[in-house]
mmCIF file of C-alpha atoms in Angstrom:
data_model
loop_
_atom_site.group_PDB
_atom_site.id
_atom_site.type_symbol
_atom_site.label_atom_id
_atom_site.label_comp_id
_atom_site.label_asym_id
_atom_site.label_seq_id
_atom_site.Cartn_x
_atom_site.Cartn_y
_atom_site.Cartn_z
ATOM 1 C CA MET A 1 -49.241 -40.648 -1.264
ATOM 2 C CA LYS A 2 -51.828 -38.747 0.314
ATOM 3 C CA ARG A 3 -54.911 -40.717 2.081
ATOM 4 C CA THR A 4 -57.270 -37.935 0.951
ATOM 5 C CA GLY A 5 -60.402 -39.548 -0.248
ATOM 6 C CA GLN A 6 -62.401 -39.846 2.993
ATOM 7 C CA ARG A 7 -62.265 -36.251 2.978
ATOM 8 C CA LEU A 8 -63.886 -35.589 -0.289
ATOM 9 C CA LEU A 9 -65.696 -38.974 0.729
ATOM 10 C CA THR A 10 -66.998 -36.699 4.084
ATOM 11 C CA PHE A 11 -67.754 -33.708 1.690
ATOM 12 C CA ASP A 12 -70.903 -36.001 -0.213
ATOM 13 C CA ARG A 13 -71.934 -37.681 2.224
ATOM 14 C CA LYS A 14 -73.068 -34.715 4.305
ATOM 15 C CA LEU A 15 -75.017 -34.006 1.987
ATOM 16 C CA GLY A 16 -77.511 -36.297 3.270
ATOM 17 C CA ALA A 17 -77.843 -38.149 -0.212
ATOM 18 C CA ARG A 18 -78.112 -41.867 -0.627
ATOM 19 C CA PHE A 19 -77.540 -41.813 -4.990
ATOM 20 C CA VAL A 20 -74.071 -38.738 -5.039
ATOM 21 C CA ALA A 21 -74.025 -37.951 -8.812
ATOM 22 C CA GLY A 22 -70.877 -36.251 -9.742
ATOM 23 C CA THR A 23 -69.756 -35.546 -13.427
ATOM 24 C CA ASP A 24 -66.330 -33.671 -14.614
ATOM 25 C CA GLU A 25 -64.874 -33.729 -17.488
ATOM 26 C CA ALA A 26 -60.995 -34.198 -19.413
ATOM 27 C CA GLY A 27 -59.366 -32.798 -22.681
ATOM 28 C CA ARG A 28 -61.139 -29.033 -22.446
ATOM 29 C CA GLY A 29 -57.985 -27.513 -22.713
ATOM 30 C CA SER A 30 -56.292 -29.494 -25.755
ATOM 31 C CA LEU A 31 -55.124 -28.683 -28.834
ATOM 32 C CA ALA A 32 -55.969 -32.507 -30.166
ATOM 33 C CA GLY A 33 -58.242 -35.538 -29.495
ATOM 34 C CA PRO A 34 -61.911 -35.521 -27.786
ATOM 35 C CA LEU A 35 -63.320 -34.091 -25.124
ATOM 36 C CA VAL A 36 -64.708 -36.705 -22.648
ATOM 37 C CA VAL A 37 -66.724 -36.204 -20.061
ATOM 38 C CA ALA A 38 -67.633 -38.749 -17.180
ATOM 39 C CA GLY A 39 -70.163 -39.068 -14.536
ATOM 40 C CA VAL A 40 -70.214 -41.873 -11.397
ATOM 41 C CA LEU A 41 -73.314 -42.881 -9.284
ATOM 42 C CA LEU A 42 -72.232 -43.463 -5.526
ATOM 43 C CA ASP A 43 -74.153 -45.388 -3.381
ATOM 44 C CA TYR A 44 -73.182 -44.112 -0.005
ATOM 45 C CA ALA A 45 -75.507 -46.447 1.676
ATOM 46 C CA ARG A 46 -73.123 -49.228 0.200
ATOM 47 C CA LEU A 47 -70.042 -47.650 0.319
ATOM 48 C CA LYS A 48 -68.859 -48.676 3.738
ATOM 49 C CA GLU A 49 -65.917 -50.953 5.424
ATOM 50 C CA HIS A 50 -64.485 -53.312 2.919
ATOM 51 C CA LYS A 51 -66.407 -51.539 0.432
ATOM 52 C CA VAL A 52 -65.081 -48.264 0.228
ATOM 53 C CA ARG A 53 -61.131 -48.817 0.978
ATOM 54 C CA PRO A 54 -60.444 -48.266 -2.748
ATOM 55 C CA LEU A 55 -61.071 -44.982 -2.596
ATOM 56 C CA THR A 56 -58.636 -44.675 0.186
ATOM 57 C CA TYR A 57 -56.087 -41.967 -2.061
ATOM 58 C CA LEU A 58 -59.172 -40.932 -4.459
ATOM 59 C CA ASN A 59 -57.625 -37.133 -5.462
ATOM 60 C CA ASP A 60 -58.253 -35.104 -8.033
ATOM 61 C CA SER A 61 -56.667 -36.425 -11.372
ATOM 62 C CA LYS A 62 -54.714 -33.691 -11.956
ATOM 63 C CA GLN A 63 -53.064 -34.466 -8.404
ATOM 64 C CA CYS A 64 -52.831 -38.112 -9.299
ATOM 65 C CA SER A 65 -49.660 -39.780 -11.198
ATOM 66 C CA ALA A 66 -50.591 -41.984 -14.279
ATOM 67 C CA GLU A 67 -49.853 -45.252 -12.163
ATOM 68 C CA GLN A 68 -52.114 -43.376 -9.285
ATOM 69 C CA ARG A 69 -54.961 -42.324 -12.163
ATOM 70 C CA GLU A 70 -55.042 -46.400 -13.150
ATOM 71 C CA ALA A 71 -55.254 -47.457 -9.799
ATOM 72 C CA LEU A 72 -57.434 -45.467 -9.041
ATOM 73 C CA TYR A 73 -59.803 -46.181 -11.878
ATOM 74 C CA HIS A 74 -60.188 -49.324 -11.391
ATOM 75 C CA ALA A 75 -61.064 -48.473 -7.321
ATOM 76 C CA VAL A 76 -63.257 -46.830 -9.146
ATOM 77 C CA LEU A 77 -65.464 -49.568 -10.976
ATOM 78 C CA GLY A 78 -64.886 -51.676 -8.283
ATOM 79 C CA CYS A 79 -67.422 -49.143 -5.944
ATOM 80 C CA ALA A 80 -69.324 -47.131 -8.268
ATOM 81 C CA GLU A 81 -72.769 -47.352 -8.938
ATOM 82 C CA GLN A 82 -72.738 -46.420 -11.799
ATOM 83 C CA VAL A 83 -70.440 -44.456 -14.635
ATOM 84 C CA SER A 84 -71.327 -43.102 -17.643
ATOM 85 C CA VAL A 85 -69.117 -41.295 -20.578
ATOM 86 C CA ARG A 86 -69.289 -39.760 -23.420
ATOM 87 C CA VAL A 87 -66.242 -39.215 -25.975
ATOM 88 C CA ILE A 88 -66.901 -36.244 -27.934
ATOM 89 C CA PRO A 89 -64.960 -36.033 -30.939
ATOM 90 C CA ALA A 90 -62.045 -32.258 -32.446
ATOM 91 C CA GLY A 91 -64.743 -32.703 -35.297
ATOM 92 C CA ASP A 92 -67.881 -31.996 -32.718
ATOM 93 C CA ILE A 93 -66.519 -29.365 -30.889
ATOM 94 C CA ASP A 94 -65.414 -27.836 -34.470
ATOM 95 C CA ARG A 95 -68.142 -27.159 -35.267
ATOM 96 C CA ASN A 96 -70.702 -26.697 -31.609
ATOM 97 C CA GLY A 97 -67.707 -24.871 -29.568
ATOM 98 C CA LEU A 98 -66.257 -25.671 -27.192
ATOM 99 C CA HIS A 99 -67.513 -24.715 -24.166
ATOM 100 C CA ARG A 100 -71.618 -25.688 -25.534
ATOM 101 C CA SER A 101 -69.231 -29.038 -26.553
ATOM 102 C CA ASN A 102 -68.757 -29.407 -22.664
ATOM 103 C CA LEU A 103 -71.874 -28.113 -21.066
ATOM 104 C CA ALA A 104 -73.611 -30.500 -23.217
ATOM 105 C CA GLY A 105 -71.691 -33.099 -22.417
ATOM 106 C CA LEU A 106 -71.993 -32.874 -18.551
ATOM 107 C CA ARG A 107 -75.837 -32.576 -18.764
ATOM 108 C CA ALA A 108 -75.841 -36.265 -20.504
ATOM 109 C CA MET A 109 -73.830 -38.031 -17.957
ATOM 110 C CA LEU A 110 -76.492 -36.158 -15.137
ATOM 111 C CA HIS A 111 -79.387 -37.447 -17.147
ATOM 112 C CA ALA A 112 -77.643 -40.939 -17.227
ATOM 113 C CA LEU A 113 -76.654 -40.895 -13.840
ATOM 114 C CA THR A 114 -80.992 -39.806 -12.775
ATOM 115 C CA PRO A 115 -82.715 -41.370 -10.805
ATOM 116 C CA PRO A 116 -81.930 -42.742 -8.810
ATOM 117 C CA ALA A 117 -78.838 -39.843 -8.229
ATOM 118 C CA GLU A 118 -81.023 -37.801 -5.453
ATOM 119 C CA ALA A 119 -77.805 -34.798 -5.273
ATOM 120 C CA CYS A 120 -76.485 -34.003 -8.330
ATOM 121 C CA LEU A 121 -72.710 -32.493 -8.142
ATOM 122 C CA VAL A 122 -70.831 -30.405 -11.366
ATOM 123 C CA ASP A 123 -67.241 -29.475 -11.431
ATOM 124 C CA GLY A 124 -67.439 -25.664 -11.424
ATOM 125 C CA PHE A 125 -70.088 -24.958 -14.138
ATOM 126 C CA ARG A 126 -74.259 -24.183 -14.131
ATOM 127 C CA LEU A 127 -75.596 -26.188 -17.100
ATOM 128 C CA GLY A 128 -79.269 -25.003 -17.419
ATOM 129 C CA PRO A 129 -82.674 -25.641 -17.206
ATOM 130 C CA THR A 130 -82.447 -29.026 -18.907
ATOM 131 C CA ALA A 131 -80.088 -30.420 -16.600
ATOM 132 C CA PRO A 132 -81.150 -32.596 -13.542
ATOM 133 C CA GLU A 133 -81.366 -30.432 -10.300
ATOM 134 C CA HIS A 134 -77.543 -29.888 -9.515
ATOM 135 C CA THR A 135 -74.416 -27.877 -7.914
ATOM 136 C CA ALA A 136 -71.922 -26.362 -9.743
ATOM 137 C CA VAL A 137 -68.909 -26.498 -6.838
ATOM 138 C CA ILE A 138 -66.010 -24.048 -7.908
ATOM 139 C CA ASP A 139 -62.998 -27.441 -7.748
ATOM 140 C CA GLY A 140 -64.961 -30.030 -7.092
ATOM 141 C CA ASP A 141 -62.430 -32.224 -8.469
ATOM 142 C CA THR A 142 -60.907 -30.980 -4.963
ATOM 143 C CA LYS A 143 -63.832 -31.571 -3.370
ATOM 144 C CA SER A 144 -65.857 -33.863 -3.456
ATOM 145 C CA ALA A 145 -65.582 -37.744 -3.831
ATOM 146 C CA ALA A 146 -68.215 -38.331 -6.821
ATOM 147 C CA ILE A 147 -66.463 -35.287 -8.923
ATOM 148 C CA ALA A 148 -63.046 -36.546 -8.554
ATOM 149 C CA ALA A 149 -63.976 -40.029 -9.237
ATOM 150 C CA ALA A 150 -65.983 -39.007 -12.575
ATOM 151 C CA SER A 151 -61.750 -37.273 -13.298
ATOM 152 C CA ILE A 152 -60.095 -39.999 -12.515
ATOM 153 C CA ILE A 153 -62.503 -42.083 -15.322
ATOM 154 C CA ALA A 154 -62.612 -39.270 -17.028
ATOM 155 C CA LYS A 155 -58.767 -38.399 -17.706
ATOM 156 C CA VAL A 156 -57.873 -42.052 -18.185
ATOM 157 C CA THR A 157 -59.773 -43.210 -20.468
ATOM 158 C CA ARG A 158 -58.871 -40.128 -23.074
ATOM 159 C CA ASP A 159 -55.287 -40.586 -21.794
ATOM 160 C CA ARG A 160 -55.533 -44.580 -23.424
ATOM 161 C CA LEU A 161 -57.637 -43.239 -26.556
ATOM 162 C CA MET A 162 -54.243 -40.576 -27.188
ATOM 163 C CA ARG A 163 -52.436 -43.861 -26.851
ATOM 164 C CA ARG A 164 -54.545 -45.295 -29.869
ATOM 165 C CA LEU A 165 -54.273 -42.197 -31.499
ATOM 166 C CA ASP A 166 -50.622 -42.420 -30.862
ATOM 167 C CA ALA A 167 -50.437 -45.632 -33.137
ATOM 168 C CA LEU A 168 -52.296 -43.648 -36.305
ATOM 169 C CA TYR A 169 -50.595 -40.758 -36.099
ATOM 170 C CA PRO A 170 -47.302 -41.407 -35.060
ATOM 171 C CA ALA A 171 -45.534 -37.994 -35.994
ATOM 172 C CA TYR A 172 -47.740 -35.750 -33.581
ATOM 173 C CA GLY A 173 -46.600 -37.383 -29.769
ATOM 174 C CA PHE A 174 -49.950 -37.743 -28.090
ATOM 175 C CA ALA A 175 -48.637 -40.929 -25.973
ATOM 176 C CA ARG A 176 -46.841 -37.707 -24.815
ATOM 177 C CA HIS A 177 -48.455 -34.896 -24.041
ATOM 178 C CA VAL A 178 -51.992 -36.498 -24.534
ATOM 179 C CA GLY A 179 -52.393 -33.549 -27.675
ATOM 180 C CA TYR A 180 -51.723 -30.452 -25.206
ATOM 181 C CA ILE A 181 -49.976 -27.426 -27.029
ATOM 182 C CA THR A 182 -46.221 -28.643 -26.203
ATOM 183 C CA PRO A 183 -42.837 -26.275 -27.662
ATOM 184 C CA GLY A 184 -42.616 -29.811 -29.707
ATOM 185 C CA HIS A 185 -46.592 -30.814 -30.550
ATOM 186 C CA SER A 186 -46.340 -27.212 -32.276
ATOM 187 C CA ALA A 187 -43.526 -27.878 -34.130
ATOM 188 C CA VAL A 188 -44.760 -31.024 -35.808
ATOM 189 C CA VAL A 189 -48.023 -29.278 -36.877
ATOM 190 C CA ARG A 190 -46.665 -26.546 -38.073
ATOM 191 C CA GLU A 191 -43.723 -28.370 -40.792
ATOM 192 C CA ARG A 192 -47.438 -31.068 -41.204
ATOM 193 C CA GLY A 193 -50.147 -29.487 -40.302
ATOM 194 C CA PRO A 194 -52.939 -30.497 -38.269
ATOM 195 C CA SER A 195 -54.593 -33.683 -38.136
ATOM 196 C CA ALA A 196 -57.573 -35.461 -38.346
ATOM 197 C CA VAL A 197 -58.332 -35.187 -34.990
ATOM 198 C CA HIS A 198 -56.680 -31.592 -34.678
ATOM 199 C CA ARG A 199 -59.433 -28.960 -33.463
ATOM 200 C CA LEU A 200 -58.929 -26.757 -36.022
ATOM 201 C CA SER A 201 -61.058 -24.120 -33.852
ATOM 202 C CA PHE A 202 -58.989 -23.100 -31.904
ATOM 203 C CA GLN A 203 -57.039 -20.180 -32.252
ATOM 204 C CA ALA A 204 -53.527 -21.885 -31.853
ATOM 205 C CA LEU A 205 -50.706 -20.044 -33.227
ATOM 206 C CA CYS A 206 -49.170 -23.038 -34.408
ATOM 207 C CA TYR A 207 -51.520 -22.838 -36.371
ATOM 208 C CA ARG A 208 -50.538 -19.942 -38.243
#
């Protein structure tokens, strides 16, 4: 596994702020299950020497294996000044729309971390004037330690939730595909219909 963490930490340190907040989501493109939004606040006055070593391999959650994400999840919890998570269920996404739900969740994360956050970073999105002052960083989960840490928290939290939902709805295979569209997932939905945790507002072929 590459030691990517130092590069991401350097990106944040160059902002010149002590407290840097990052936020990201998991499950945006999923057909079933919640959208999970996470925010992480890092205190760069304290992230020195042994306290920062657990973040050596920090990276975008999509670039990590499940085992690596679990290890990084615990590393982030041990190193972060504050962590905040919001779970947005499928019903809320259907009522309010995916994009609106996502932006509202990201705004909530920055409000939860500010103050003391002095610099707020978001993976790709501008959140509008009601959010704390922030910077949208394209592909931020591959550039910023705070955003990458939030991506790890969001992904691990959501995967754990999907495994619990698999126990409630075992026919759909949520533990395997965590709610994303796969041939097997689509086939079960066509046969049985969507479950109570499917996003009915999505224009999915398997709903037809």
